[in-house]
Amino acid sequence: MCPDHRSTVIPPRARGAAGSAVAVAHPNIALIKYWGKRDEQLVLPWTDSLSMTLDIFPTTTRVRLAPGASDDTVTLDGAPARGEALRRVTAFLAVVRARAGLRQRAVVDSENTVPTGAGLASSASGFAALALAAAAAYGLDLDATALSRLARRGSGSASRSVFGGFALWHAGTSEDADRGSYAERVPAEGVDPALVVAILDAGRKDVSSREAMRRTVDTSPLYRSWAASSRADLLDMRAALSRGDLDAVGEIAERNAFGMHATMLAARPAVRYLSPATFTVLDSVLRLRREGTAAYATMDAGPNVKVLCRRADAERVAAVVREAAAGAPVHVAGPGPGARLMGEDR
Ligand code: DP6
């Protein structure tokens, strides 16, 4: 087991309904995308996906049991959570309570360092941190695989943020359903990657990724063919990672992301997350490539662009992207750590 794997397991002294726990998790960016669920309740995807966990924008979440309280209390970035955000957290806590056989409500405080709901994977770091803190507070005895499965119930991409570096989330099969759908770390020794993240719009998106996925699966005539090609992309990606071929990793990631956005554009009505600013940055990525620098783009449920490159090229790539981004913030990220507890907090 790699050290990172071990660090995500709840230590014995934190077990037994600690009552209170704090966990930190980082966002991840998918190089092979998750787009579409075959089971909404259990959050089971149609396809496998593969991501890199970042070393920037962590989420820190504290869960405290609240004996006697009749409801959960949730604070996100200092403000009380409401509506859909509150509903998702309390639904997730209900899953944890059912597993723990406890009825006590909880107080959740979560601080994101990344804009929430702007296609920057805040739900991945958010639910990975919540899963770990809640599991420890309610006394669940989970290994990293079980924690990944649990985090998945909050947000699919959170299953991958349990792990550092590169992680593969298995869709699972219809027979093994919940048990077979979890993430695991993927070795990628020979690649020394960076992701240059251009935050072109930090505002909340109009259509949530949850709704956009549903609409794509239900109405896009391109969805099935993207899912089939994504399965082939995943095999190619694993081979490229194991031989340390960053150019192939980037090419596969870029085509997979464009394919995902094509399926959305063909949905009825269309879902369009990419903006004119996105295409300006994409042009700069093409220019970098023409001039001989390995740089490849990927976009999620928002207009922001993440550019995969060699770590040694990252500052130069960031300078070119920064110019194209016309004053928008541009960050350089490397592979980051898995979710971890911040020590006992009884
Ligand atoms: C485009 O994990 O946020 O970022 O499971 O409905 O919470 P839910 O969706 P979420 O979707 C992420 C979609 C994506 C691609 C990816 O991260 O694989």
Tab-separated table of C-alpha atoms and ligand atoms in Angstrom:
chain	number	residue	atom	x	y	z
A	1	MET	CA	0.000	0.000	0.000
A	2	CYS	CA	1.339	3.447	-0.816
A	3	PRO	CA	1.601	5.918	2.088
A	4	ASP	CA	-1.091	8.077	0.583
A	5	HIS	CA	-3.457	5.132	0.583
A	6	ARG	CA	-2.772	4.490	4.257
A	7	SER	CA	-3.275	8.094	5.253
A	8	THR	CA	-6.892	8.041	4.109
A	9	VAL	CA	-7.831	5.192	6.442
A	10	ILE	CA	-9.360	6.364	9.663
A	11	PRO	CA	-6.773	5.688	12.406
A	12	PRO	CA	-7.946	3.359	15.186
A	13	ARG	CA	-7.753	6.079	17.825
A	14	ALA	CA	-10.184	8.246	15.834
A	15	ARG	CA	-12.714	5.392	15.624
A	16	GLY	CA	-15.699	4.761	17.871
A	17	ALA	CA	-17.867	7.807	17.231
A	18	ALA	CA	-15.154	10.383	17.887
A	19	GLY	CA	-18.012	12.889	17.988
A	20	SER	CA	-15.981	15.472	16.117
A	21	ALA	CA	-13.434	15.377	13.289
A	22	VAL	CA	-11.798	17.692	10.776
A	23	ALA	CA	-10.710	16.540	7.316
A	24	VAL	CA	-8.978	18.164	4.345
A	25	ALA	CA	-9.344	17.136	0.696
A	26	HIS	CA	-8.201	18.606	-2.614
A	27	PRO	CA	-10.104	18.898	-5.882
A	28	ASN	CA	-9.321	16.668	-8.837
A	29	ILE	CA	-9.518	17.315	-12.556
A	30	ALA	CA	-10.664	14.455	-14.769
A	31	LEU	CA	-8.498	13.566	-17.755
A	32	ILE	CA	-11.054	10.922	-18.707
A	33	LYS	CA	-14.403	12.427	-17.784
A	34	TYR	CA	-17.292	11.164	-15.730
A	35	TRP	CA	-20.431	12.318	-17.506
A	36	GLY	CA	-23.683	10.452	-16.970
A	37	LYS	CA	-25.166	8.268	-14.228
A	38	ARG	CA	-26.840	4.904	-14.644
A	39	ASP	CA	-28.181	5.153	-11.087
A	40	GLU	CA	-28.893	8.578	-9.597
A	41	GLN	CA	-29.615	7.347	-6.096
A	42	LEU	CA	-26.381	5.381	-5.693
A	43	VAL	CA	-24.384	7.719	-7.993
A	44	LEU	CA	-23.231	4.965	-10.340
A	45	PRO	CA	-21.693	6.243	-13.584
A	46	TRP	CA	-21.985	4.778	-17.075
A	47	THR	CA	-18.222	4.892	-17.627
A	48	ASP	CA	-14.917	4.686	-15.753
A	49	SER	CA	-13.081	7.993	-15.269
A	50	LEU	CA	-9.529	9.012	-14.380
A	51	SER	CA	-8.248	12.178	-12.742
A	52	MET	CA	-5.351	14.059	-11.212
A	53	THR	CA	-5.794	15.389	-7.673
A	54	LEU	CA	-4.442	18.939	-7.360
A	55	ASP	CA	-2.191	20.452	-4.699
A	56	ILE	CA	-4.198	23.726	-4.628
A	57	PHE	CA	-7.691	24.797	-3.507
A	58	PRO	CA	-8.237	22.430	-0.532
A	59	THR	CA	-11.536	22.134	1.323
A	60	THR	CA	-11.464	21.821	5.126
A	61	THR	CA	-14.548	20.358	6.782
A	62	ARG	CA	-15.425	19.863	10.441
A	63	VAL	CA	-18.240	17.542	11.513
A	64	ARG	CA	-19.477	17.632	15.098
A	65	LEU	CA	-22.293	15.439	16.436
A	66	ALA	CA	-25.070	17.500	17.987
A	67	PRO	CA	-26.893	15.412	20.617
A	68	GLY	CA	-30.470	16.552	21.010
A	69	ALA	CA	-30.583	18.602	17.797
A	70	SER	CA	-33.530	17.872	15.512
A	71	ASP	CA	-31.795	18.922	12.260
A	72	ASP	CA	-28.337	19.070	10.758
A	73	THR	CA	-26.743	22.526	10.631
A	74	VAL	CA	-24.502	23.225	7.653
A	75	THR	CA	-22.271	26.248	7.086
A	76	LEU	CA	-20.432	26.701	3.787
A	77	ASP	CA	-17.721	29.355	3.726
A	78	GLY	CA	-19.193	30.993	6.816
A	79	ALA	CA	-22.767	31.246	5.520
A	80	PRO	CA	-25.667	28.889	6.357
A	81	ALA	CA	-26.230	26.410	3.510
A	82	ARG	CA	-29.693	26.484	1.962
A	83	GLY	CA	-31.664	24.837	-0.833
A	84	GLU	CA	-29.999	22.167	-2.921
A	85	ALA	CA	-26.594	22.504	-1.199
A	86	LEU	CA	-28.178	21.853	2.226
A	87	ARG	CA	-30.314	19.023	0.855
A	88	ARG	CA	-27.266	17.245	-0.602
A	89	VAL	CA	-25.251	17.473	2.621
A	90	THR	CA	-28.109	16.262	4.834
A	91	ALA	CA	-28.908	13.418	2.404
A	92	PHE	CA	-25.261	12.419	2.587
A	93	LEU	CA	-25.247	12.549	6.405
A	94	ALA	CA	-28.333	10.302	6.371
A	95	VAL	CA	-26.285	7.685	4.470
A	96	VAL	CA	-23.497	7.936	7.080
A	97	ARG	CA	-26.000	7.703	9.966
A	98	ALA	CA	-27.667	4.638	8.468
A	99	ARG	CA	-24.268	2.920	8.216
A	100	ALA	CA	-23.272	3.902	11.744
A	101	GLY	CA	-26.655	2.970	13.243
A	102	LEU	CA	-26.793	6.384	14.948
A	103	ARG	CA	-29.519	9.014	14.826
A	104	GLN	CA	-27.713	12.071	16.162
A	105	ARG	CA	-27.722	15.105	13.898
A	106	ALA	CA	-24.512	16.978	13.110
A	107	VAL	CA	-23.034	20.441	12.732
A	108	VAL	CA	-20.963	20.765	9.541
A	109	ASP	CA	-18.610	23.660	8.801
A	110	SER	CA	-16.872	23.639	5.436
A	111	GLU	CA	-14.371	26.117	4.013
A	112	ASN	CA	-13.572	26.005	0.303
A	113	THR	CA	-10.594	27.828	-1.138
A	114	VAL	CA	-11.982	27.422	-4.650
A	115	PRO	CA	-15.082	29.172	-6.025
A	116	THR	CA	-18.072	26.849	-5.456
A	117	GLY	CA	-20.161	25.579	-8.373
A	118	ALA	CA	-18.044	27.056	-11.178
A	119	GLY	CA	-16.781	23.825	-12.727
A	120	LEU	CA	-13.687	23.815	-10.534
A	121	ALA	CA	-14.410	20.539	-8.794
A	122	SER	CA	-15.503	22.034	-5.453
A	123	SER	CA	-17.982	19.183	-4.979
A	124	ALA	CA	-15.125	16.671	-5.328
A	125	SER	CA	-12.998	18.168	-2.547
A	126	GLY	CA	-16.120	19.098	-0.563
A	127	PHE	CA	-17.690	15.646	-0.411
A	128	ALA	CA	-14.335	13.842	-0.010
A	129	ALA	CA	-13.582	15.995	3.055
A	130	LEU	CA	-17.153	15.606	4.352
A	131	ALA	CA	-17.086	11.820	3.872
A	132	LEU	CA	-13.859	11.463	5.844
A	133	ALA	CA	-14.819	13.875	8.643
A	134	ALA	CA	-18.351	12.442	8.971
A	135	ALA	CA	-17.108	8.832	8.913
A	136	ALA	CA	-14.672	9.621	11.732
A	137	ALA	CA	-17.197	11.641	13.754
A	138	TYR	CA	-19.820	8.868	13.491
A	139	GLY	CA	-17.247	6.159	14.214
A	140	LEU	CA	-17.283	4.252	10.912
A	141	ASP	CA	-14.347	1.919	10.361
A	142	LEU	CA	-13.493	2.448	6.681
A	143	ASP	CA	-10.517	1.624	4.499
A	144	ALA	CA	-9.690	3.872	1.537
A	145	THR	CA	-11.842	1.846	-0.879
A	146	ALA	CA	-14.873	2.018	1.397
A	147	LEU	CA	-14.279	5.730	1.973
A	148	SER	CA	-14.166	6.299	-1.794
A	149	ARG	CA	-17.453	4.404	-2.202
A	150	LEU	CA	-19.010	6.533	0.528
A	151	ALA	CA	-17.712	9.844	-0.899
A	152	ARG	CA	-19.219	8.836	-4.269
A	153	ARG	CA	-22.704	8.986	-2.718
A	154	GLY	CA	-22.188	12.728	-2.114
A	155	SER	CA	-20.715	13.564	-5.524
A	156	GLY	CA	-19.345	11.133	-8.091
A	157	SER	CA	-16.051	12.950	-8.616
A	158	ALA	CA	-15.441	12.984	-4.819
A	159	SER	CA	-14.696	9.237	-4.997
A	160	ARG	CA	-11.436	10.190	-6.762
A	161	SER	CA	-10.395	13.009	-4.364
A	162	VAL	CA	-9.962	10.404	-1.612
A	163	PHE	CA	-6.671	9.611	-3.372
A	164	GLY	CA	-3.655	11.703	-4.221
A	165	GLY	CA	-1.913	11.720	-7.601
A	166	PHE	CA	-3.838	9.955	-10.361
A	167	ALA	CA	-7.019	8.039	-9.536
A	168	LEU	CA	-9.276	5.758	-11.555
A	169	TRP	CA	-12.958	5.504	-10.603
A	170	HIS	CA	-14.453	2.178	-11.627
A	171	ALA	CA	-18.007	2.408	-12.909
A	172	GLY	CA	-18.656	-1.135	-11.598
A	173	THR	CA	-21.047	-3.547	-13.230
A	174	SER	CA	-24.765	-4.100	-12.850
A	175	GLU	CA	-24.138	-7.195	-10.697
A	176	ASP	CA	-21.813	-5.560	-8.145
A	177	ALA	CA	-23.547	-2.115	-8.253
A	178	ASP	CA	-22.549	-0.149	-5.129
A	179	ARG	CA	-19.677	-2.443	-4.116
A	180	GLY	CA	-17.914	-2.327	-7.460
A	181	SER	CA	-17.930	1.441	-7.947
A	182	TYR	CA	-14.987	3.083	-6.176
A	183	ALA	CA	-11.735	4.808	-7.074
A	184	GLU	CA	-8.173	3.642	-6.610
A	185	ARG	CA	-4.790	5.196	-7.113
A	186	VAL	CA	-3.127	4.687	-10.507
A	187	PRO	CA	0.669	4.672	-10.718
A	188	ALA	CA	2.155	7.239	-13.113
A	189	GLU	CA	5.835	7.288	-12.210
A	190	GLY	CA	7.301	8.669	-15.417
A	191	VAL	CA	5.073	11.717	-15.828
A	192	ASP	CA	5.950	14.959	-14.082
A	193	PRO	CA	2.800	16.958	-14.835
A	194	ALA	CA	1.432	20.358	-13.981
A	195	LEU	CA	-2.062	21.728	-14.581
A	196	VAL	CA	-2.335	25.422	-15.370
A	197	VAL	CA	-5.806	26.497	-14.225
A	198	ALA	CA	-7.364	29.593	-15.833
A	199	ILE	CA	-10.361	30.847	-13.849
A	200	LEU	CA	-12.200	32.659	-16.604
A	201	ASP	CA	-15.455	32.875	-14.694
A	202	ALA	CA	-15.743	32.098	-10.992
A	203	GLY	CA	-19.526	32.603	-10.956
A	204	ARG	CA	-21.972	29.804	-10.251
A	205	LYS	CA	-23.060	27.991	-13.422
A	206	ASP	CA	-26.616	28.292	-14.730
A	207	VAL	CA	-27.106	24.547	-15.192
A	208	SER	CA	-25.664	22.248	-12.501
A	209	SER	CA	-23.491	19.390	-13.714
A	210	ARG	CA	-26.014	17.008	-12.162
A	211	GLU	CA	-28.858	18.395	-14.297
A	212	ALA	CA	-26.639	18.738	-17.388
A	213	MET	CA	-25.540	15.104	-17.149
A	214	ARG	CA	-29.102	13.915	-16.795
A	215	ARG	CA	-30.195	15.926	-19.813
A	216	THR	CA	-27.253	14.678	-21.882
A	217	VAL	CA	-27.903	11.005	-21.099
A	218	ASP	CA	-31.642	11.375	-21.709
A	219	THR	CA	-31.607	13.458	-24.891
A	220	SER	CA	-28.217	13.634	-26.623
A	221	PRO	CA	-27.984	11.399	-29.705
A	222	LEU	CA	-24.177	11.521	-29.290
A	223	TYR	CA	-24.062	10.192	-25.730
A	224	ARG	CA	-23.722	6.479	-26.468
A	225	SER	CA	-20.903	6.974	-28.934
A	226	TRP	CA	-19.006	9.255	-26.519
A	227	ALA	CA	-19.384	6.632	-23.759
A	228	ALA	CA	-18.004	3.958	-26.090
A	229	SER	CA	-15.067	6.128	-27.173
A	230	SER	CA	-14.408	7.140	-23.558
A	231	ARG	CA	-13.989	3.465	-22.635
A	232	ALA	CA	-11.364	3.171	-25.375
A	233	ASP	CA	-9.749	6.457	-24.237
A	234	LEU	CA	-9.401	5.051	-20.731
A	235	LEU	CA	-7.440	2.043	-21.951
A	236	ASP	CA	-5.172	4.295	-24.025
A	237	MET	CA	-4.757	6.647	-21.052
A	238	ARG	CA	-3.693	3.875	-18.693
A	239	ALA	CA	-1.113	2.701	-21.206
A	240	ALA	CA	0.167	6.277	-21.723
A	241	LEU	CA	0.460	6.845	-17.955
A	242	SER	CA	2.294	3.595	-17.374
A	243	ARG	CA	4.875	4.402	-20.042
A	244	GLY	CA	5.191	7.986	-18.755
A	245	ASP	CA	4.141	9.525	-22.084
A	246	LEU	CA	2.884	13.000	-21.180
A	247	ASP	CA	2.124	13.941	-24.797
A	248	ALA	CA	-0.157	10.940	-25.225
A	249	VAL	CA	-1.779	11.625	-21.819
A	250	GLY	CA	-2.522	15.191	-22.937
A	251	GLU	CA	-3.822	14.249	-26.394
A	252	ILE	CA	-6.175	11.630	-24.952
A	253	ALA	CA	-7.404	13.990	-22.210
A	254	GLU	CA	-8.094	16.772	-24.695
A	255	ARG	CA	-10.042	14.601	-27.127
A	256	ASN	CA	-12.037	13.068	-24.279
A	257	ALA	CA	-13.026	16.509	-22.946
A	258	PHE	CA	-14.000	17.848	-26.387
A	259	GLY	CA	-16.102	14.724	-26.909
A	260	MET	CA	-17.905	15.282	-23.607
A	261	HIS	CA	-18.701	18.892	-24.522
A	262	ALA	CA	-19.926	17.732	-27.955
A	263	THR	CA	-22.426	15.374	-26.293
A	264	MET	CA	-23.754	18.274	-24.223
A	265	LEU	CA	-24.042	20.577	-27.203
A	266	ALA	CA	-26.178	17.924	-28.874
A	267	ALA	CA	-28.483	17.633	-25.832
A	268	ARG	CA	-32.004	19.054	-26.125
A	269	PRO	CA	-31.942	21.818	-25.116
A	270	ALA	CA	-28.177	22.205	-25.558
A	271	VAL	CA	-25.888	22.651	-22.554
A	272	ARG	CA	-23.082	25.063	-23.376
A	273	TYR	CA	-20.472	25.720	-20.711
A	274	LEU	CA	-17.699	27.020	-22.981
A	275	SER	CA	-17.519	30.777	-23.542
A	276	PRO	CA	-15.662	33.010	-26.013
A	277	ALA	CA	-12.928	33.409	-23.348
A	278	THR	CA	-12.574	29.608	-23.266
A	279	PHE	CA	-11.847	29.564	-27.009
A	280	THR	CA	-9.325	32.388	-26.728
A	281	VAL	CA	-7.378	30.313	-24.196
A	282	LEU	CA	-7.776	27.192	-26.360
A	283	ASP	CA	-6.201	29.109	-29.252
A	284	SER	CA	-3.204	29.960	-27.061
A	285	VAL	CA	-2.827	26.264	-26.167
A	286	LEU	CA	-2.782	25.389	-29.876
A	287	ARG	CA	-0.150	28.074	-30.473
A	288	LEU	CA	2.025	26.666	-27.687
A	289	ARG	CA	1.817	23.230	-29.316
A	290	ARG	CA	2.663	24.558	-32.758
A	291	GLU	CA	5.735	26.182	-31.230
A	292	GLY	CA	6.787	22.842	-29.740
A	293	THR	CA	5.558	22.985	-26.128
A	294	ALA	CA	3.465	20.072	-24.905
A	295	ALA	CA	0.218	21.706	-23.688
A	296	TYR	CA	-3.249	20.157	-23.744
A	297	ALA	CA	-6.577	21.537	-22.563
A	298	THR	CA	-9.479	20.119	-20.616
A	299	MET	CA	-12.721	21.780	-19.512
A	300	ASP	CA	-15.450	20.672	-17.095
A	301	ALA	CA	-18.905	21.992	-16.273
A	302	GLY	CA	-17.867	25.615	-16.739
A	303	PRO	CA	-15.842	27.872	-19.052
A	304	ASN	CA	-12.566	27.491	-17.126
A	305	VAL	CA	-9.627	25.870	-18.899
A	306	LYS	CA	-7.052	23.551	-17.316
A	307	VAL	CA	-3.888	23.052	-19.334
A	308	LEU	CA	-1.839	19.912	-18.818
A	309	CYS	CA	1.884	20.337	-19.418
A	310	ARG	CA	5.286	19.226	-18.130
A	311	ARG	CA	6.133	20.696	-14.740
A	312	ALA	CA	9.305	22.147	-16.237
A	313	ASP	CA	7.200	24.112	-18.778
A	314	ALA	CA	4.496	25.195	-16.336
A	315	GLU	CA	5.594	28.795	-15.734
A	316	ARG	CA	6.018	29.467	-19.449
A	317	VAL	CA	2.656	27.883	-20.260
A	318	ALA	CA	1.070	29.905	-17.433
A	319	ALA	CA	2.521	33.133	-18.871
A	320	VAL	CA	1.015	32.431	-22.310
A	321	VAL	CA	-2.333	31.377	-20.830
A	322	ARG	CA	-2.323	34.445	-18.559
A	323	GLU	CA	-1.974	36.724	-21.532
A	324	ALA	CA	-4.804	34.972	-23.364
A	325	ALA	CA	-6.940	35.034	-20.210
A	326	ALA	CA	-6.821	38.839	-20.208
A	327	GLY	CA	-6.400	39.459	-16.503
A	328	ALA	CA	-8.319	36.417	-15.225
A	329	PRO	CA	-6.531	34.528	-12.429
A	330	VAL	CA	-4.253	31.705	-13.578
A	331	HIS	CA	-2.853	29.148	-11.087
A	332	VAL	CA	-0.240	26.428	-11.453
A	333	ALA	CA	-1.049	23.098	-9.764
A	334	GLY	CA	0.886	19.877	-9.358
A	335	PRO	CA	-0.328	16.452	-8.241
A	336	GLY	CA	-1.742	16.781	-4.736
A	337	PRO	CA	-2.366	14.533	-1.704
A	338	GLY	CA	-5.355	12.363	-0.825
A	339	ALA	CA	-7.962	13.242	1.784
A	340	ARG	CA	-6.694	13.211	5.362
A	341	LEU	CA	-7.887	13.783	8.893
A	342	MET	CA	-6.439	16.710	10.803
A	343	GLY	CA	-5.868	14.755	14.004
A	344	GLU	CA	-8.313	14.123	16.768
A	345	ASP	CA	-10.606	16.835	17.888
A	346	ARG	CA	-12.658	15.496	20.736
B	1	DP6	C1	-17.464	17.518	-15.738
B	1	DP6	O1	-19.018	14.831	-9.634
B	1	DP6	O2	-19.860	17.207	-9.772
B	1	DP6	O3	-16.328	17.561	-13.652
B	1	DP6	O4	-21.954	13.205	-9.168
B	1	DP6	O5	-23.686	14.810	-9.900
B	1	DP6	O6	-22.131	15.434	-8.045
B	1	DP6	P1	-22.328	14.658	-9.327
B	1	DP6	O7	-21.368	15.302	-10.422
B	1	DP6	P2	-19.870	15.836	-10.318
B	1	DP6	O8	-19.522	15.873	-11.868
B	1	DP6	C2	-18.256	16.098	-12.371
B	1	DP6	C3	-18.327	16.220	-13.836
B	1	DP6	C4	-17.066	16.712	-14.516
B	1	DP6	C5	-16.212	15.554	-14.985
B	1	DP6	C6	-15.428	14.796	-13.943
B	1	DP6	O9	-15.023	15.368	-12.916
B	1	DP6	O10	-15.178	13.612	-14.187
